[in-house]
Amino acid sequence: MSAVVPGPVMVAAGCGGTGRELAAYAGPDGLAGLVFVTRSLTLDPRPASTDPRVAEVPGGLLHDVRLPNPGLEHFLATELPWLVRAGVEVVVSVAGSTMGEYADLARRLSRAPGVAGLEVHLGSPDDVAAGVFETREPFHAASVVAAVRREFPADRPVLAKLRPDASRVVEGARACHEAGATAVVVGNAVPAAFPDGRSAGLGGPAAAPVALRCVLAVARALPAVPVVACGGVHDVASARIYLEAGAVAVQVGSALVHDPTTVTRLRADLAAQHVSHSDPQEDA
């Protein structure tokens, strides 16, 4: 993969498990060619909370934001080889509690066979709860992207996943692109809370209007910056809203909880309708 944005459909970070969970639903062609963004990885393992981590609400899904994951070594030893054998284009989501952790992850992943690109997790609904480096200020987000970019080959893409902050998303997108991000991912979960008061992220169709506003803002203000949209995509119609708003690709997240075939079905449906990220209105 060259340093271009993969697409037009990707599995959103944290929503496809290890990849094995989707394989049984992928159909006769399997997962080959699927752009799979892994769950966000940290250097060391992070245990999952024993509290309920997912709760359905009208129109959306609340989820825990603490980024449980097996750590880099386990991922390299087990998950990455399986994804490569399955023919998946692997984009690894990286998260860190320090800027150095982001850079270390990028350096080590740059040497791992089969890593097609990186997605830099900069959009946690609650940085404190997630235990990640605070990147609410665009300058800080851009500094992380620059640190990652220095450690990762220039011919492979680095995506910067931003929080859907409508008032500052353009500023953040500009800063990250100037720092070396190949594209920005817009429309991460909206800050929310579980009924018991714990921090959560709200995803799904309920968050889609917020994501759409952010996508429109970035696409209009920064037409040279590729935008990947994420938020409530579940069928061709919901994907096309983003593509026609200027996104070059979409990510599928919470829809996979209800229907694990969503991403493979959407890929086929978009291909059948000759929708491409380079000319989204080709057959509109």
mmCIF file of C-alpha atoms in Angstrom:
data_model
loop_
_atom_site.group_PDB
_atom_site.id
_atom_site.type_symbol
_atom_site.label_atom_id
_atom_site.label_comp_id
_atom_site.label_asym_id
_atom_site.label_seq_id
_atom_site.Cartn_x
_atom_site.Cartn_y
_atom_site.Cartn_z
ATOM 1 C CA MET A 1 0.000 0.000 0.000
ATOM 2 C CA SER A 2 1.365 3.419 -0.879
ATOM 3 C CA ALA A 3 0.759 6.543 1.165
ATOM 4 C CA VAL A 4 -2.747 6.955 -0.139
ATOM 5 C CA VAL A 5 -5.927 6.561 1.817
ATOM 6 C CA PRO A 6 -7.325 3.031 1.755
ATOM 7 C CA GLY A 7 -10.982 2.714 1.101
ATOM 8 C CA PRO A 8 -13.755 3.259 0.440
ATOM 9 C CA VAL A 9 -14.867 1.053 3.374
ATOM 10 C CA MET A 10 -12.914 0.178 6.502
ATOM 11 C CA VAL A 11 -13.620 -1.580 9.765
ATOM 12 C CA ALA A 12 -13.418 1.058 12.502
ATOM 13 C CA ALA A 13 -10.930 0.642 15.323
ATOM 14 C CA GLY A 14 -12.125 -1.597 18.103
ATOM 15 C CA CYS A 15 -15.220 -2.752 16.252
ATOM 16 C CA GLY A 16 -13.946 -5.850 14.479
ATOM 17 C CA GLY A 17 -12.373 -7.636 17.416
ATOM 18 C CA THR A 18 -9.251 -9.505 16.362
ATOM 19 C CA GLY A 19 -10.620 -10.068 12.863
ATOM 20 C CA ARG A 20 -11.481 -13.683 13.598
ATOM 21 C CA GLU A 21 -14.879 -12.572 14.870
ATOM 22 C CA LEU A 22 -15.797 -11.272 11.413
ATOM 23 C CA ALA A 23 -14.388 -14.143 9.395
ATOM 24 C CA ALA A 24 -17.399 -16.405 9.889
ATOM 25 C CA TYR A 25 -19.634 -13.732 8.400
ATOM 26 C CA ALA A 26 -17.420 -12.600 5.539
ATOM 27 C CA GLY A 27 -18.901 -14.806 2.830
ATOM 28 C CA PRO A 28 -17.149 -16.931 0.215
ATOM 29 C CA ASP A 29 -14.459 -14.365 -0.518
ATOM 30 C CA GLY A 30 -13.477 -14.135 3.119
ATOM 31 C CA LEU A 31 -11.764 -11.041 4.450
ATOM 32 C CA ALA A 32 -9.308 -10.689 1.551
ATOM 33 C CA GLY A 33 -8.819 -7.075 0.631
ATOM 34 C CA LEU A 34 -10.724 -5.783 3.627
ATOM 35 C CA VAL A 35 -9.212 -2.681 5.217
ATOM 36 C CA PHE A 36 -9.183 -3.549 8.887
ATOM 37 C CA VAL A 37 -8.299 -0.986 11.540
ATOM 38 C CA THR A 38 -7.291 -2.903 14.647
ATOM 39 C CA ARG A 39 -8.377 -2.125 18.154
ATOM 40 C CA SER A 40 -6.201 0.596 19.636
ATOM 41 C CA LEU A 41 -2.933 -0.868 20.873
ATOM 42 C CA THR A 42 -0.668 0.293 23.649
ATOM 43 C CA LEU A 43 2.801 -1.007 24.444
ATOM 44 C CA ASP A 44 1.630 -2.895 27.513
ATOM 45 C CA PRO A 45 -1.586 -4.875 27.874
ATOM 46 C CA ARG A 46 -4.618 -3.133 29.281
ATOM 47 C CA PRO A 47 -7.183 -5.304 31.036
ATOM 48 C CA ALA A 48 -10.852 -5.048 30.227
ATOM 49 C CA SER A 49 -13.138 -3.562 32.816
ATOM 50 C CA THR A 50 -15.309 -5.942 34.782
ATOM 51 C CA ASP A 51 -18.132 -3.414 34.610
ATOM 52 C CA PRO A 52 -20.569 -3.531 31.713
ATOM 53 C CA ARG A 53 -18.690 -2.046 28.762
ATOM 54 C CA VAL A 54 -21.464 -1.681 26.217
ATOM 55 C CA ALA A 55 -25.023 -0.435 26.587
ATOM 56 C CA GLU A 56 -27.584 0.190 23.901
ATOM 57 C CA VAL A 57 -29.463 3.488 23.932
ATOM 58 C CA PRO A 58 -32.084 4.764 21.481
ATOM 59 C CA GLY A 59 -30.304 5.197 18.159
ATOM 60 C CA GLY A 60 -26.855 4.434 19.439
ATOM 61 C CA LEU A 61 -24.412 2.508 21.523
ATOM 62 C CA LEU A 62 -22.566 3.526 24.675
ATOM 63 C CA HIS A 63 -19.188 1.921 25.149
ATOM 64 C CA ASP A 64 -16.336 1.969 27.595
ATOM 65 C CA VAL A 65 -13.439 4.244 26.583
ATOM 66 C CA ARG A 66 -10.574 2.620 28.435
ATOM 67 C CA LEU A 67 -9.085 0.905 25.385
ATOM 68 C CA PRO A 68 -8.591 -2.652 26.658
ATOM 69 C CA ASN A 69 -6.067 -4.457 24.490
ATOM 70 C CA PRO A 70 -3.474 -7.266 24.693
ATOM 71 C CA GLY A 71 -0.454 -5.032 24.190
ATOM 72 C CA LEU A 72 1.922 -4.834 21.260
ATOM 73 C CA GLU A 73 3.854 -8.074 21.788
ATOM 74 C CA HIS A 74 0.738 -10.229 21.906
ATOM 75 C CA PHE A 75 -0.651 -8.471 18.854
ATOM 76 C CA LEU A 76 2.539 -9.048 16.868
ATOM 77 C CA ALA A 77 2.696 -12.693 17.895
ATOM 78 C CA THR A 78 -0.907 -13.723 17.317
ATOM 79 C CA GLU A 79 -3.331 -11.227 15.799
ATOM 80 C CA LEU A 80 -1.178 -9.643 13.097
ATOM 81 C CA PRO A 81 -0.013 -12.954 11.537
ATOM 82 C CA TRP A 82 -3.612 -14.178 11.398
ATOM 83 C CA LEU A 83 -4.830 -10.977 9.731
ATOM 84 C CA VAL A 84 -2.010 -11.108 7.171
ATOM 85 C CA ARG A 85 -2.794 -14.737 6.323
ATOM 86 C CA ALA A 86 -6.435 -13.759 5.841
ATOM 87 C CA GLY A 87 -5.407 -11.229 3.199
ATOM 88 C CA VAL A 88 -6.502 -8.231 5.222
ATOM 89 C CA GLU A 89 -4.989 -4.779 4.707
ATOM 90 C CA VAL A 90 -3.986 -4.089 8.297
ATOM 91 C CA VAL A 91 -4.075 -0.548 9.618
ATOM 92 C CA VAL A 92 -2.938 -0.578 13.238
ATOM 93 C CA SER A 93 -4.543 1.887 15.632
ATOM 94 C CA VAL A 94 -2.015 3.159 18.171
ATOM 95 C CA ALA A 95 -2.618 4.917 21.486
ATOM 96 C CA GLY A 96 -0.269 5.983 24.234
ATOM 97 C CA SER A 97 -0.087 7.625 27.594
ATOM 98 C CA THR A 98 2.934 9.629 26.425
ATOM 99 C CA MET A 99 4.165 10.973 23.124
ATOM 100 C CA GLY A 100 7.123 8.617 23.439
ATOM 101 C CA GLU A 101 4.793 5.624 23.601
ATOM 102 C CA TYR A 102 3.177 6.647 20.318
ATOM 103 C CA ALA A 103 6.612 6.989 18.714
ATOM 104 C CA ASP A 104 7.815 3.670 20.096
ATOM 105 C CA LEU A 105 4.746 1.896 18.763
ATOM 106 C CA ALA A 106 5.262 3.443 15.332
ATOM 107 C CA ARG A 107 8.924 2.472 15.257
ATOM 108 C CA ARG A 108 8.287 -1.135 16.169
ATOM 109 C CA LEU A 109 5.296 -1.493 13.879
ATOM 110 C CA SER A 110 7.277 -0.053 10.970
ATOM 111 C CA ARG A 111 9.365 -3.240 11.073
ATOM 112 C CA ALA A 112 6.434 -5.639 11.384
ATOM 113 C CA PRO A 113 5.589 -7.455 8.123
ATOM 114 C CA GLY A 114 2.061 -6.847 6.946
ATOM 115 C CA VAL A 115 1.352 -3.488 8.561
ATOM 116 C CA ALA A 116 -0.135 -1.423 5.748
ATOM 117 C CA GLY A 117 -0.594 1.776 7.724
ATOM 118 C CA LEU A 118 -1.226 3.356 11.104
ATOM 119 C CA GLU A 119 -4.174 5.177 12.618
ATOM 120 C CA VAL A 120 -3.218 7.517 15.455
ATOM 121 C CA HIS A 121 -5.863 7.507 18.157
ATOM 122 C CA LEU A 122 -6.353 11.187 19.036
ATOM 123 C CA GLY A 123 -10.074 11.319 19.596
ATOM 124 C CA SER A 124 -10.898 9.628 22.843
ATOM 125 C CA PRO A 125 -14.154 10.935 24.317
ATOM 126 C CA ASP A 126 -12.377 11.132 27.686
ATOM 127 C CA ASP A 127 -8.571 11.215 27.675
ATOM 128 C CA VAL A 128 -8.338 10.860 31.460
ATOM 129 C CA ALA A 129 -10.621 7.828 31.632
ATOM 130 C CA ALA A 130 -8.831 6.284 28.665
ATOM 131 C CA GLY A 131 -5.411 6.941 30.177
ATOM 132 C CA VAL A 132 -4.043 8.419 26.966
ATOM 133 C CA PHE A 133 -1.970 11.465 26.171
ATOM 134 C CA GLU A 134 -4.095 14.604 26.232
ATOM 135 C CA THR A 135 -4.584 15.749 22.659
ATOM 136 C CA ARG A 136 -7.543 18.085 22.937
ATOM 137 C CA GLU A 137 -5.340 20.973 21.832
ATOM 138 C CA PRO A 138 -4.581 20.713 18.099
ATOM 139 C CA PHE A 139 -0.939 21.505 18.796
ATOM 140 C CA HIS A 140 -0.645 18.425 20.987
ATOM 141 C CA ALA A 141 -2.422 16.222 18.466
ATOM 142 C CA ALA A 142 -0.119 17.461 15.722
ATOM 143 C CA SER A 143 2.935 16.803 17.885
ATOM 144 C CA VAL A 144 1.874 13.183 18.281
ATOM 145 C CA VAL A 145 1.334 12.806 14.540
ATOM 146 C CA ALA A 146 4.765 14.276 13.844
ATOM 147 C CA ALA A 147 6.371 11.863 16.318
ATOM 148 C CA VAL A 148 4.642 8.914 14.658
ATOM 149 C CA ARG A 149 5.416 10.126 11.154
ATOM 150 C CA ARG A 150 9.123 10.358 11.929
ATOM 151 C CA GLU A 151 9.168 6.663 12.859
ATOM 152 C CA PHE A 152 6.960 5.272 10.120
ATOM 153 C CA PRO A 153 7.862 4.884 6.434
ATOM 154 C CA ALA A 154 6.782 7.777 4.236
ATOM 155 C CA ASP A 155 5.311 5.448 1.628
ATOM 156 C CA ARG A 156 2.695 4.105 4.042
ATOM 157 C CA PRO A 157 -0.297 6.106 5.290
ATOM 158 C CA VAL A 158 -0.711 7.576 8.745
ATOM 159 C CA LEU A 159 -4.310 8.457 9.598
ATOM 160 C CA ALA A 160 -5.104 10.885 12.409
ATOM 161 C CA LYS A 161 -8.370 10.015 14.168
ATOM 162 C CA LEU A 162 -9.832 13.176 15.661
ATOM 163 C CA ARG A 163 -12.626 13.721 18.142
ATOM 164 C CA PRO A 164 -15.836 15.161 16.682
ATOM 165 C CA ASP A 165 -15.322 18.604 18.179
ATOM 166 C CA ALA A 166 -17.338 20.764 15.797
ATOM 167 C CA SER A 167 -15.788 23.994 17.040
ATOM 168 C CA ARG A 168 -12.165 22.923 16.520
ATOM 169 C CA VAL A 169 -12.152 19.994 14.133
ATOM 170 C CA VAL A 170 -10.904 22.081 11.209
ATOM 171 C CA GLU A 171 -8.069 23.441 13.311
ATOM 172 C CA GLY A 172 -7.151 19.956 14.428
ATOM 173 C CA ALA A 173 -7.339 18.517 10.927
ATOM 174 C CA ARG A 174 -5.135 21.247 9.504
ATOM 175 C CA ALA A 175 -2.544 20.825 12.232
ATOM 176 C CA CYS A 176 -2.396 17.055 11.890
ATOM 177 C CA HIS A 177 -2.176 17.146 8.108
ATOM 178 C CA GLU A 178 0.635 19.683 8.242
ATOM 179 C CA ALA A 179 2.382 17.408 10.756
ATOM 180 C CA GLY A 180 2.372 14.560 8.285
ATOM 181 C CA ALA A 181 -0.986 12.804 8.505
ATOM 182 C CA THR A 182 -1.996 11.310 5.173
ATOM 183 C CA ALA A 183 -5.667 11.775 6.076
ATOM 184 C CA VAL A 184 -7.885 12.572 9.020
ATOM 185 C CA VAL A 185 -10.589 10.316 10.411
ATOM 186 C CA VAL A 186 -13.520 12.395 11.588
ATOM 187 C CA GLY A 187 -16.428 11.232 13.678
ATOM 188 C CA ASN A 188 -15.184 9.275 16.630
ATOM 189 C CA ALA A 189 -17.548 8.586 19.515
ATOM 190 C CA VAL A 190 -19.169 11.572 21.194
ATOM 191 C CA PRO A 191 -18.410 12.099 24.912
ATOM 192 C CA ALA A 192 -21.194 10.576 26.976
ATOM 193 C CA ALA A 193 -21.841 8.678 30.206
ATOM 194 C CA PHE A 194 -23.367 5.406 31.340
ATOM 195 C CA PRO A 195 -26.426 5.703 33.593
ATOM 196 C CA ASP A 196 -24.174 4.969 36.587
ATOM 197 C CA GLY A 197 -22.003 7.980 35.769
ATOM 198 C CA ARG A 198 -18.987 6.268 34.227
ATOM 199 C CA SER A 199 -17.451 7.907 31.169
ATOM 200 C CA ALA A 200 -18.514 6.480 27.849
ATOM 201 C CA GLY A 201 -18.436 7.163 24.159
ATOM 202 C CA LEU A 202 -21.649 7.380 22.177
ATOM 203 C CA GLY A 203 -21.532 5.901 18.687
ATOM 204 C CA GLY A 204 -24.004 4.782 16.065
ATOM 205 C CA PRO A 205 -26.706 6.665 14.172
ATOM 206 C CA ALA A 206 -27.383 8.948 17.151
ATOM 207 C CA ALA A 207 -23.911 10.440 16.717
ATOM 208 C CA ALA A 208 -24.049 10.646 12.919
ATOM 209 C CA PRO A 209 -25.322 14.238 12.627
ATOM 210 C CA VAL A 210 -22.401 15.449 14.734
ATOM 211 C CA ALA A 211 -19.945 13.499 12.601
ATOM 212 C CA LEU A 212 -21.524 14.795 9.405
ATOM 213 C CA ARG A 213 -21.187 18.388 10.531
ATOM 214 C CA CYS A 214 -17.501 17.813 11.268
ATOM 215 C CA VAL A 215 -16.903 16.069 7.940
ATOM 216 C CA LEU A 216 -18.584 18.894 6.057
ATOM 217 C CA ALA A 217 -16.556 21.505 7.934
ATOM 218 C CA VAL A 218 -13.219 19.849 7.188
ATOM 219 C CA ALA A 219 -14.054 18.995 3.582
ATOM 220 C CA ARG A 220 -15.145 22.558 2.832
ATOM 221 C CA ALA A 221 -12.328 24.320 4.666
ATOM 222 C CA LEU A 222 -9.522 21.943 3.708
ATOM 223 C CA PRO A 223 -10.352 20.403 0.326
ATOM 224 C CA ALA A 224 -6.812 19.075 -0.083
ATOM 225 C CA VAL A 225 -7.031 17.020 3.103
ATOM 226 C CA PRO A 226 -8.514 13.531 2.625
ATOM 227 C CA VAL A 227 -11.292 12.868 5.137
ATOM 228 C CA VAL A 228 -12.430 9.455 6.336
ATOM 229 C CA ALA A 229 -15.874 9.573 7.949
ATOM 230 C CA CYS A 230 -16.934 7.475 10.914
ATOM 231 C CA GLY A 231 -20.288 7.652 12.659
ATOM 232 C CA GLY A 232 -23.432 5.623 12.185
ATOM 233 C CA VAL A 233 -22.538 4.066 8.826
ATOM 234 C CA HIS A 234 -24.672 0.949 8.376
ATOM 235 C CA ASP A 235 -25.771 0.824 4.734
ATOM 236 C CA VAL A 236 -25.176 2.373 1.321
ATOM 237 C CA ALA A 237 -27.422 5.349 2.013
ATOM 238 C CA SER A 238 -25.653 6.280 5.244
ATOM 239 C CA ALA A 239 -22.248 5.835 3.562
ATOM 240 C CA ARG A 240 -23.186 7.942 0.591
ATOM 241 C CA ILE A 241 -24.182 10.852 2.804
ATOM 242 C CA TYR A 242 -20.573 11.089 3.913
ATOM 243 C CA LEU A 243 -19.064 10.393 0.500
ATOM 244 C CA GLU A 244 -21.191 13.110 -1.056
ATOM 245 C CA ALA A 245 -20.199 15.448 1.783
ATOM 246 C CA GLY A 246 -16.591 15.094 0.689
ATOM 247 C CA ALA A 247 -15.273 12.030 2.540
ATOM 248 C CA VAL A 248 -13.002 9.741 0.540
ATOM 249 C CA ALA A 249 -13.835 6.684 2.640
ATOM 250 C CA VAL A 250 -16.028 5.568 5.538
ATOM 251 C CA GLN A 251 -15.461 3.408 8.584
ATOM 252 C CA VAL A 252 -18.043 0.989 9.962
ATOM 253 C CA GLY A 253 -18.227 0.632 13.721
ATOM 254 C CA SER A 254 -21.196 -0.019 15.974
ATOM 255 C CA ALA A 255 -23.282 -1.452 13.128
ATOM 256 C CA LEU A 256 -21.090 -4.544 13.325
ATOM 257 C CA VAL A 257 -22.504 -5.284 16.770
ATOM 258 C CA HIS A 258 -25.944 -5.772 15.303
ATOM 259 C CA ASP A 259 -24.850 -7.247 11.994
ATOM 260 C CA PRO A 260 -21.287 -8.574 11.567
ATOM 261 C CA THR A 261 -21.867 -8.782 7.806
ATOM 262 C CA THR A 262 -22.278 -5.020 7.507
ATOM 263 C CA VAL A 263 -18.823 -4.170 6.244
ATOM 264 C CA THR A 264 -18.557 -6.948 3.668
ATOM 265 C CA ARG A 265 -22.096 -6.308 2.490
ATOM 266 C CA LEU A 266 -21.445 -2.580 2.219
ATOM 267 C CA ARG A 267 -18.279 -3.131 0.195
ATOM 268 C CA ALA A 268 -20.187 -5.284 -2.254
ATOM 269 C CA ASP A 269 -23.138 -2.892 -2.455
ATOM 270 C CA LEU A 270 -20.934 0.131 -3.109
ATOM 271 C CA ALA A 271 -18.975 -1.743 -5.742
ATOM 272 C CA ALA A 272 -22.201 -2.826 -7.399
ATOM 273 C CA GLN A 273 -23.367 0.747 -7.558
ATOM 274 C CA HIS A 274 -19.996 1.881 -8.926
ATOM 275 C CA VAL A 275 -19.441 4.223 -6.043
ATOM 276 C CA SER A 276 -15.794 5.082 -5.652
ATOM 277 C CA HIS A 277 -14.007 7.335 -3.245
ATOM 278 C CA SER A 278 -12.395 9.172 -6.144
ATOM 279 C CA ASP A 279 -15.719 10.003 -7.763
ATOM 280 C CA PRO A 280 -18.495 9.528 -5.210
ATOM 281 C CA GLN A 281 -21.155 11.042 -7.443
ATOM 282 C CA GLU A 282 -20.298 8.929 -10.434
ATOM 283 C CA ASP A 283 -23.697 7.267 -10.565
ATOM 284 C CA ALA A 284 -25.652 9.555 -8.241
#
